[in-house]
């Protein structure tokens, strides 16, 4: 049985990518597992209105569909699917109306599978929708009640941007609470994996088992993601859509499956730009490298062997830090391994969640000092709690930041890691006290106050630098203004205003510096 529930309608047919695979043997700790690759055929079989539909649990649509791109199906070479008659549209259903004040607290979601089965939550990657998991659903839904969700502004979901991974996790928990789901398994790809790791750290009693797909304890550098946000604010999502295939798929798959590549491009294009930028900011701030030892649930770390975004090196960092973690490498796959090698990924998820499911909630996260070898899990039938369960205590949060720690954090967020690293590298015993003062008072005090947002503080700072003639700091703060959300047009308006009140020569010099920085920061990758 399938159920769709959201505040924005979805298309009337939710085609999946077809194909399933037999249940493999159990996972074991130690060397990485090698999943058998399943290459796709050169010509994909399209699904959707006007095309035959593969056998799958039918989706329950809602009225007034919006055009959200869905992936085309690729034939499964070892498990051909019969072609049933075109399905009859089921009776439209929608979720109960939600007050406007509560809308940002929940996520767009859908269920597949029997109502009395254990709940398995599946999270998407940045720029994708829940349809990236379509080819795993027919098999997974035979064993679990599969809950998929969309990120804000993705797949037609309401565009209530989430500023952090923790906020996304909180909205997911609020959605599950409203449905009475207390305990669940969780699998997520990329930012979806980050959400799962956050849940395992802050809500350890809720997560029975965890799978992190194409994930990392820290995604690249903060500068990289804030730079991506600057490009999207300036140019829209077209640069991200155009480069998505090379980030997500191997060259051979992209050449053999042009229809799926086009689906990927359209999926990015239909994402809300503001929500995409917010997700970039969330990934820029995400860093759990020092907390991996507190993840106390059985964890599968799954990665495409050719993933150039979060590849095997990042996966091994997760496995080394999480006490009960196992590594699975998927040959012939890049970042979106569930799309590129669906049967192999499905096999691994089936095995992991069938054999590594904690049947009793834990009151607090595990805190081993030194990660040890994984202990083989004893197979048993997992049980899920759908009815409300007694609340367990949450993990204790971090202590209040010191002024110095807050200053370091804000300084890096505003100016970027590269700038701060360069300043620190040039410091010596003569200048280090000055840098400490700057960190504590400029960044730990003035820039950390709640009275003005960072966009406004950037406007004030640019004006002050021009007025005082301190143009040596203008390049760094123009770059910071872009990362704080100002557009090039807004920066131009600030500098035009300074021409009136600070003088034409000062503003002219400022325009020259700002123009160079803006061109450098906003030019999309080739």
Coordinates of C-alpha atoms in Angstrom, one line a residue:
X1 CA 0.0 0.0 0.0
X2 CA 1.3 3.5 -0.9
X3 CA 0.4 6.8 0.6
X4 CA 1.4 10.3 -0.4
X5 CA 1.1 13.2 2.1
X6 CA 2.3 16.7 1.5
X7 CA 1.2 20.3 1.3
X8 CA 2.1 20.7 -2.3
X9 CA 0.6 18.2 -4.9
X10 CA 2.7 15.7 -6.8
X11 CA 2.1 14.3 -10.3
X12 CA -0.6 11.6 -10.6
X13 CA 1.8 8.8 -11.4
X14 CA 5.0 8.2 -9.4
X15 CA 6.9 5.9 -11.7
X16 CA 9.7 4.0 -10.2
X17 CA 12.9 2.8 -12.0
X18 CA 11.8 -0.9 -12.0
X19 CA 13.9 -3.9 -11.2
X20 CA 14.7 -5.7 -8.0
X21 CA 17.3 -8.2 -6.9
X22 CA 17.6 -11.3 -4.8
X23 CA 18.4 -11.2 -1.1
X24 CA 22.2 -11.5 -0.7
X25 CA 24.1 -13.1 2.2
X26 CA 24.9 -11.3 5.5
X27 CA 27.4 -8.5 5.8
X28 CA 30.6 -9.1 7.8
X29 CA 33.1 -6.6 9.3
X30 CA 36.5 -6.4 7.8
X31 CA 37.4 -5.8 4.1
X32 CA 35.1 -3.7 2.0
X33 CA 32.3 -5.6 0.3
X34 CA 32.2 -5.6 -3.4
X35 CA 28.7 -5.4 -4.8
X36 CA 28.2 -6.8 -8.2
X37 CA 27.7 -4.0 -10.7
X38 CA 24.5 -3.9 -12.8
X39 CA 25.2 -2.0 -16.0
X40 CA 22.2 -0.4 -17.7
X41 CA 21.3 -0.8 -21.3
X42 CA 22.2 1.8 -23.9
X43 CA 18.5 2.8 -24.4
X44 CA 16.3 3.3 -21.3
X45 CA 12.7 2.3 -21.1
X46 CA 10.6 5.4 -20.3
X47 CA 7.8 5.4 -17.8
X48 CA 5.1 7.8 -17.1
X49 CA 1.9 8.9 -18.8
X50 CA 1.5 7.0 -22.1
X51 CA 4.1 4.4 -21.2
X52 CA 3.6 0.9 -19.7
X53 CA 4.2 0.9 -15.9
X54 CA 6.4 -1.7 -14.2
X55 CA 4.9 -3.7 -11.3
X56 CA 5.2 -1.7 -8.0
X57 CA 3.2 -0.6 -5.1
X58 CA 0.8 2.1 -6.6
X59 CA 1.3 5.6 -5.4
X60 CA -1.6 7.5 -4.0
X61 CA -1.6 10.9 -5.9
X62 CA -3.2 14.2 -5.0
X63 CA -5.2 16.5 -7.1
X64 CA -3.9 19.4 -9.3
X65 CA -0.5 17.9 -10.1
X66 CA 2.6 20.1 -10.7
X67 CA 5.3 19.2 -13.2
X68 CA 8.1 17.6 -11.2
X69 CA 10.5 15.5 -13.3
X70 CA 10.7 11.8 -12.6
X71 CA 13.5 9.5 -13.6
X72 CA 13.0 7.2 -16.6
X73 CA 13.4 3.5 -16.0
X74 CA 16.4 1.5 -17.1
X75 CA 15.9 -2.2 -18.0
X76 CA 17.2 -4.7 -15.5
X77 CA 19.3 -7.2 -17.5
X78 CA 18.9 -10.1 -15.1
X79 CA 15.3 -9.5 -14.0
X80 CA 13.0 -8.4 -16.8
X81 CA 9.7 -7.0 -15.6
X82 CA 6.3 -8.0 -17.1
X83 CA 4.3 -5.2 -18.7
X84 CA 0.9 -5.0 -16.9
X85 CA -2.1 -3.0 -18.2
X86 CA -2.0 0.7 -17.5
X87 CA -3.1 1.3 -13.9
X88 CA -6.3 3.0 -13.0
X89 CA -5.8 6.3 -11.2
X90 CA -6.5 5.7 -7.4
X91 CA -8.7 7.9 -5.4
X92 CA -6.9 11.2 -4.7
X93 CA -5.9 11.8 -1.1
X94 CA -4.2 14.6 0.8
X95 CA -2.8 15.1 4.2
X96 CA -4.9 16.9 6.8
X97 CA -4.6 20.7 6.5
X98 CA -1.7 22.1 8.5
X99 CA -1.7 25.5 10.2
X100 CA 0.6 28.0 8.4
X101 CA 2.7 28.4 11.6
X102 CA 3.5 24.7 11.6
X103 CA 4.2 24.2 8.0
X104 CA 8.0 24.8 8.2
X105 CA 8.3 22.2 11.0
X106 CA 7.5 19.2 8.8
X107 CA 8.6 17.7 5.5
X108 CA 6.8 16.5 2.4
X109 CA 6.7 12.7 2.5
X110 CA 5.2 9.5 1.2
X111 CA 4.8 5.9 2.4
X112 CA 5.2 2.6 0.5
X113 CA 4.6 -0.9 1.9
X114 CA 2.4 -2.6 4.4
X115 CA 1.1 -0.5 7.3
X116 CA 2.1 -3.0 10.0
X117 CA 5.7 -3.4 8.8
X118 CA 8.8 -1.9 10.5
X119 CA 9.4 1.7 9.3
X120 CA 12.4 2.4 7.1
X121 CA 13.1 6.1 6.5
X122 CA 15.0 7.0 3.3
X123 CA 16.6 10.5 2.7
X124 CA 17.6 12.1 -0.7
X125 CA 20.7 13.9 -1.9
X126 CA 20.9 17.6 -2.5
X127 CA 19.2 18.6 -5.7
X128 CA 17.2 15.3 -6.0
X129 CA 13.8 14.2 -4.9
X130 CA 12.5 11.0 -3.3
X131 CA 12.3 9.5 -6.8
X132 CA 16.1 8.8 -6.7
X133 CA 15.2 5.7 -4.7
X134 CA 12.4 4.4 -7.0
X135 CA 14.2 1.3 -8.1
X136 CA 14.8 0.1 -4.5
X137 CA 11.2 0.6 -3.4
X138 CA 9.5 -2.6 -4.9
X139 CA 11.9 -4.8 -3.0
X140 CA 12.3 -2.8 0.2
X141 CA 8.5 -2.3 0.5
X142 CA 8.1 -6.1 0.8
X143 CA 9.9 -6.0 4.1
X144 CA 9.4 -2.5 5.5
X145 CA 7.0 0.4 5.6
X146 CA 9.2 2.8 3.6
X147 CA 9.0 6.5 4.4
X148 CA 10.5 8.8 1.9
X149 CA 10.8 12.6 2.2
X150 CA 11.8 15.6 0.1
X151 CA 14.1 18.3 1.2
X152 CA 12.5 21.8 1.4
X153 CA 11.9 23.3 -2.1
X154 CA 12.7 20.0 -3.8
X155 CA 10.2 18.0 -5.8
X156 CA 7.5 20.6 -5.3
X157 CA 7.8 20.6 -1.5
X158 CA 7.1 24.0 0.2
X159 CA 10.1 26.3 0.0
X160 CA 10.7 26.8 3.7
X161 CA 14.5 26.8 3.7
X162 CA 16.3 24.9 6.5
X163 CA 19.5 26.6 7.6
X164 CA 21.2 23.6 9.1
X165 CA 21.4 19.8 9.0
X166 CA 20.1 19.8 12.6
X167 CA 17.0 21.8 11.5
X168 CA 16.3 19.2 8.7
X169 CA 16.6 16.4 11.3
X170 CA 14.3 18.3 13.6
X171 CA 11.7 18.7 10.9
X172 CA 11.9 15.0 10.1
X173 CA 11.4 14.1 13.7
X174 CA 8.4 16.4 13.9
X175 CA 6.9 14.8 10.8
X176 CA 7.4 11.3 12.2
X177 CA 6.1 12.3 15.6
X178 CA 2.9 13.5 13.9
X179 CA 2.5 10.1 12.4
X180 CA 3.2 8.2 15.6
X181 CA 6.5 6.7 14.3
X182 CA 8.9 6.4 17.2
X183 CA 11.6 4.0 16.1
X184 CA 12.9 3.4 12.6
X185 CA 15.7 2.4 10.4
X186 CA 17.3 5.2 8.4
X187 CA 19.2 5.3 5.0
X188 CA 20.2 8.6 3.4
X189 CA 22.3 9.7 0.5
X190 CA 24.8 12.7 0.8
X191 CA 22.9 15.4 2.8
X192 CA 20.3 12.7 3.5
X193 CA 23.2 10.8 5.1
X194 CA 24.2 13.8 7.2
X195 CA 20.6 14.0 8.5
X196 CA 20.8 10.3 9.5
X197 CA 24.1 10.8 11.3
X198 CA 22.7 13.8 13.2
X199 CA 19.7 11.7 14.2
X200 CA 21.9 9.0 15.5
X201 CA 23.9 11.6 17.6
X202 CA 21.0 13.6 18.9
X203 CA 18.1 11.1 18.9
X204 CA 19.9 7.8 19.5
X205 CA 16.9 6.0 21.0
X206 CA 14.9 6.6 17.7
X207 CA 17.3 5.1 15.2
X208 CA 17.4 1.2 15.1
X209 CA 19.9 0.9 12.3
X210 CA 21.7 3.4 10.0
X211 CA 23.0 3.4 6.4
X212 CA 25.1 6.3 5.1
X213 CA 25.3 6.4 1.3
X214 CA 27.8 8.7 -0.4
X215 CA 28.2 10.5 2.8
X216 CA 31.0 12.1 4.9
X217 CA 31.6 13.5 8.4
X218 CA 32.5 16.8 6.6
X219 CA 31.5 17.5 3.0
X220 CA 34.5 19.1 1.3
X221 CA 35.2 22.5 2.8
X222 CA 32.9 25.3 4.0
X223 CA 34.4 27.6 1.4
X224 CA 33.4 25.2 -1.5
X225 CA 29.7 25.1 -0.5
X226 CA 29.5 28.9 0.3
X227 CA 31.0 29.5 -3.1
X228 CA 28.4 27.3 -4.6
X229 CA 25.7 29.4 -2.9
X230 CA 27.2 32.6 -4.3
X231 CA 27.1 31.1 -7.8
X232 CA 23.4 30.1 -7.4
X233 CA 22.4 33.5 -6.0
X234 CA 24.0 35.2 -9.0
X235 CA 23.3 32.8 -11.8
X236 CA 20.4 30.6 -10.7
X237 CA 20.5 26.8 -10.7
X238 CA 21.5 26.4 -14.3
X239 CA 25.2 26.0 -13.6
X240 CA 24.5 23.4 -11.0
X241 CA 22.0 21.6 -13.3
X242 CA 24.5 21.6 -16.1
X243 CA 27.3 20.1 -14.0
X244 CA 25.2 17.6 -12.1
X245 CA 25.7 14.6 -14.4
X246 CA 29.5 14.7 -14.1
X247 CA 29.2 14.9 -10.3
X248 CA 26.5 12.2 -10.0
X249 CA 27.3 9.6 -12.7
X250 CA 30.2 7.8 -14.2
X251 CA 31.0 8.8 -17.8
X252 CA 30.0 5.4 -19.2
X253 CA 26.6 5.5 -17.5
X254 CA 26.0 9.1 -18.6
X255 CA 26.7 8.1 -22.2
X256 CA 24.5 5.0 -22.1
X257 CA 21.6 6.5 -20.3
X258 CA 20.9 10.0 -21.7
X259 CA 17.3 10.0 -20.6
X260 CA 18.3 9.5 -16.9
X261 CA 20.9 12.2 -17.3
X262 CA 18.3 14.6 -18.6
X263 CA 16.0 13.7 -15.7
X264 CA 18.8 14.6 -13.3
X265 CA 19.3 18.0 -15.0
X266 CA 15.6 18.8 -14.9
X267 CA 15.4 17.7 -11.2
X268 CA 18.0 20.3 -10.3
X269 CA 16.3 23.0 -12.4
X270 CA 13.0 22.6 -10.7
X271 CA 14.5 23.0 -7.2
X272 CA 13.9 26.2 -5.3
X273 CA 17.2 28.3 -5.5
X274 CA 16.8 29.7 -2.0
X275 CA 16.3 26.2 -0.5
X276 CA 19.3 24.9 -2.5
X277 CA 21.5 27.7 -1.2
X278 CA 20.3 27.1 2.4
X279 CA 21.2 23.4 2.0
X280 CA 24.7 24.4 0.8
X281 CA 25.1 26.6 3.9
X282 CA 23.9 23.6 6.0
X283 CA 26.6 21.4 4.5
X284 CA 29.2 24.1 4.9
X285 CA 28.6 24.1 8.6
X286 CA 28.3 20.3 9.0
X287 CA 31.3 18.7 10.7
X288 CA 30.9 15.7 13.0
X289 CA 34.5 14.3 12.7
X290 CA 35.0 14.6 16.5
X291 CA 31.7 12.9 17.3
X292 CA 31.7 9.8 15.2
X293 CA 32.5 7.6 18.2
X294 CA 29.1 8.5 19.8
X295 CA 27.2 6.9 17.0
X296 CA 26.0 3.8 18.7
X297 CA 23.8 2.0 16.2
X298 CA 24.9 -0.6 13.5
X299 CA 25.9 1.4 10.5
X300 CA 26.5 0.5 6.9
X301 CA 28.7 3.0 5.0
X302 CA 28.0 2.6 1.3
X303 CA 29.9 4.4 -1.5
X304 CA 30.3 4.2 -5.2
X305 CA 33.9 3.2 -6.1
X306 CA 34.1 6.0 -8.6
X307 CA 32.5 8.7 -6.5
X308 CA 34.5 12.0 -6.9
X309 CA 32.2 14.0 -4.5
X310 CA 32.3 11.9 -1.3
X311 CA 34.4 9.0 -2.3
X312 CA 36.0 5.9 -0.6
X313 CA 38.4 8.1 1.4
X314 CA 35.5 9.8 3.2
X315 CA 33.7 6.5 3.6
X316 CA 36.7 5.0 5.3
X317 CA 36.9 8.0 7.7
X318 CA 33.3 7.2 8.7
X319 CA 34.0 3.5 9.2
X320 CA 37.2 4.2 11.2
X321 CA 35.3 6.6 13.6
X322 CA 31.9 4.8 14.0
X323 CA 32.3 1.8 16.4
X324 CA 29.9 -0.6 14.7
X325 CA 30.3 0.4 11.1
X326 CA 30.9 -1.7 7.9
X327 CA 32.1 -0.5 4.5
X328 CA 30.5 -1.5 1.2
X329 CA 32.1 -0.4 -2.1
X330 CA 29.8 -0.4 -5.2
X331 CA 31.9 -0.8 -8.4
X332 CA 30.7 1.1 -11.5
X333 CA 29.0 3.8 -9.5
X334 CA 29.6 7.4 -8.7
X335 CA 27.8 9.7 -6.3
X336 CA 24.2 8.7 -7.0
X337 CA 24.9 5.0 -6.6
X338 CA 21.2 4.1 -6.0
X339 CA 20.3 5.4 -9.5
X340 CA 23.4 4.1 -11.2
X341 CA 23.6 0.6 -9.6
X342 CA 20.1 0.1 -8.2
X343 CA 20.2 -3.7 -7.7
X344 CA 23.6 -3.7 -6.0
X345 CA 22.5 -0.9 -3.6
X346 CA 19.2 -2.7 -2.9
X347 CA 21.0 -5.9 -2.1
X348 CA 23.2 -4.2 0.4
X349 CA 20.4 -2.3 2.1
X350 CA 18.3 -5.4 2.4
X351 CA 21.1 -7.3 4.0
X352 CA 22.1 -4.6 6.4
X353 CA 18.6 -3.7 7.7
X354 CA 17.6 -7.4 7.9
X355 CA 20.6 -8.4 10.1
X356 CA 21.7 -5.2 12.0
X357 CA 18.6 -3.8 13.6
X358 CA 18.6 -2.9 17.3
X359 CA 15.3 -4.1 18.8
X360 CA 15.5 -2.0 22.0
X361 CA 15.9 1.8 22.2
X362 CA 19.0 3.2 23.9
X363 CA 18.6 5.9 26.4
X364 CA 22.0 7.6 25.5
X365 CA 24.5 7.4 22.7
X366 CA 27.4 5.0 23.0
X367 CA 30.6 6.8 23.9
X368 CA 33.6 4.5 23.3
X369 CA 36.9 6.2 23.6
X370 CA 38.7 4.0 20.9
X371 CA 36.7 2.6 18.0
X372 CA 37.0 -1.2 18.0
X373 CA 36.2 -3.9 15.4
X374 CA 32.6 -4.3 14.5
X375 CA 30.7 -7.2 16.1
X376 CA 28.7 -9.4 13.7
X377 CA 25.0 -8.8 14.3
X378 CA 22.7 -11.7 15.2
X379 CA 19.9 -12.0 12.5
X380 CA 16.4 -11.5 13.8
X381 CA 13.1 -10.0 12.5
X382 CA 13.1 -6.3 13.2
X383 CA 10.1 -4.8 15.0
X384 CA 9.0 -1.2 14.6
X385 CA 6.9 0.9 16.9
X386 CA 4.2 2.8 15.1
X387 CA 2.2 3.8 18.3
X388 CA 3.7 6.5 20.5
X389 CA 6.3 5.3 22.9
X390 CA 7.6 6.8 26.2
X391 CA 10.1 9.6 25.6
X392 CA 13.7 8.8 26.2
X393 CA 16.2 11.5 27.3
X394 CA 17.9 13.3 24.5
X395 CA 21.7 13.5 24.2
X396 CA 23.2 16.3 26.2
X397 CA 24.1 19.3 24.0
X398 CA 27.4 21.1 23.9
X399 CA 28.4 23.7 26.5
X400 CA 28.0 27.4 25.7
X401 CA 30.7 28.6 23.4
X402 CA 33.4 30.9 24.7
X403 CA 33.9 34.3 23.1
X404 CA 37.0 33.1 21.3
X405 CA 35.4 29.9 20.0
X406 CA 32.4 31.9 18.8
X407 CA 34.7 34.4 17.2
X408 CA 36.7 31.7 15.3
X409 CA 33.5 30.1 14.1
X410 CA 31.9 33.3 12.9
X411 CA 35.1 34.6 11.3
X412 CA 35.5 31.4 9.3
X413 CA 31.8 31.5 8.2
X414 CA 32.0 35.1 7.0
X415 CA 35.5 35.4 5.6
X416 CA 36.1 31.7 4.6
X417 CA 38.5 29.1 5.8
X418 CA 41.2 30.0 3.2
X419 CA 41.3 33.6 4.4
X420 CA 41.5 32.7 8.1
X421 CA 44.0 30.0 7.5
X422 CA 46.2 32.5 5.6
X423 CA 46.0 35.0 8.4
X424 CA 46.8 32.4 11.1
X425 CA 49.7 31.1 9.1
X426 CA 51.2 34.6 8.8
X427 CA 50.9 35.3 12.6
X428 CA 54.0 35.3 14.7
X429 CA 54.7 36.1 18.4
X430 CA 54.5 39.8 17.6
X431 CA 51.0 39.7 15.9
X432 CA 49.3 36.7 17.5
X433 CA 47.9 38.8 20.4
X434 CA 46.4 41.2 18.0
X435 CA 44.8 38.4 16.0
X436 CA 43.4 37.0 19.3
X437 CA 41.9 40.4 20.0
X438 CA 40.3 40.6 16.6
X439 CA 38.9 37.1 16.9
X440 CA 37.4 37.8 20.4
X441 CA 36.0 41.3 19.9
X442 CA 35.4 41.9 16.2
X443 CA 34.0 38.4 15.5
X444 CA 33.1 37.0 18.9
X445 CA 31.3 40.2 19.9
X446 CA 30.3 42.6 17.2
X447 CA 29.6 40.1 14.3
X448 CA 28.0 37.7 16.8
X449 CA 25.3 40.0 18.1
X450 CA 21.7 39.4 17.2
X451 CA 20.7 43.0 16.6
X452 CA 21.6 42.9 12.8
X453 CA 21.7 40.1 10.4
X454 CA 24.9 39.4 8.5
X455 CA 23.6 40.9 5.2
X456 CA 23.1 44.2 7.0
X457 CA 26.5 44.0 8.8
X458 CA 28.2 43.5 5.4
X459 CA 26.5 46.6 4.0
X460 CA 27.7 48.6 7.0
X461 CA 31.2 47.1 6.8
X462 CA 31.6 47.9 3.1
X463 CA 30.5 51.5 3.7
X464 CA 32.8 51.9 6.6
X465 CA 35.8 50.6 4.7
X466 CA 35.2 53.0 1.8
X467 CA 34.5 55.9 4.1
X468 CA 37.7 55.3 6.1
X469 CA 39.8 54.6 3.0
X470 CA 40.8 51.2 4.3
X471 CA 40.4 49.6 0.9
X472 CA 42.9 46.8 1.7
X473 CA 40.1 45.0 3.5
X474 CA 37.5 45.6 0.8
X475 CA 38.2 42.5 -1.2
X476 CA 37.8 40.1 1.7
X477 CA 34.6 41.8 2.8
X478 CA 33.2 41.9 -0.7
X479 CA 33.7 38.2 -0.8
X480 CA 32.1 37.9 2.6
X481 CA 29.1 40.0 1.5
X482 CA 28.4 37.6 -1.3
X483 CA 28.6 34.7 1.0
X484 CA 26.3 36.5 3.5
X485 CA 23.6 36.7 0.8
X486 CA 24.1 40.1 -0.9
X487 CA 23.8 40.0 -4.7
X488 CA 26.2 41.9 -7.0
X489 CA 23.4 44.3 -7.7
X490 CA 23.0 45.0 -4.0
X491 CA 26.7 45.5 -3.5
X492 CA 26.7 48.0 -6.5
X493 CA 23.9 49.9 -4.7
X494 CA 26.0 50.1 -1.5
X495 CA 29.0 51.5 -3.4
X496 CA 26.9 54.0 -5.3
X497 CA 25.6 55.2 -2.0
X498 CA 29.2 55.6 -0.7
X499 CA 30.0 57.7 -3.8
X500 CA 27.5 60.3 -2.6
X501 CA 28.6 60.4 1.1
X502 CA 32.3 59.2 0.9
X503 CA 33.5 60.8 -2.4
X504 CA 33.8 59.7 -6.0
X505 CA 37.5 58.8 -5.9
X506 CA 37.0 56.4 -2.9
X507 CA 34.0 54.8 -4.4
X508 CA 35.7 54.5 -7.8
X509 CA 38.6 52.6 -6.2
X510 CA 36.1 50.4 -4.3
X511 CA 34.2 49.6 -7.5
X512 CA 37.5 48.4 -9.1
X513 CA 38.2 46.1 -6.2
X514 CA 34.7 44.8 -5.9
X515 CA 34.3 44.2 -9.6
X516 CA 37.3 41.9 -9.7
X517 CA 36.1 39.9 -6.6
X518 CA 32.6 39.6 -8.0
X519 CA 33.8 38.3 -11.3
X520 CA 36.0 35.8 -9.6
X521 CA 33.4 34.6 -7.1
X522 CA 30.3 34.4 -9.4
X523 CA 31.7 32.9 -12.6
X524 CA 30.3 29.4 -12.9
X525 CA 32.6 26.4 -13.4
X526 CA 33.4 25.7 -17.0

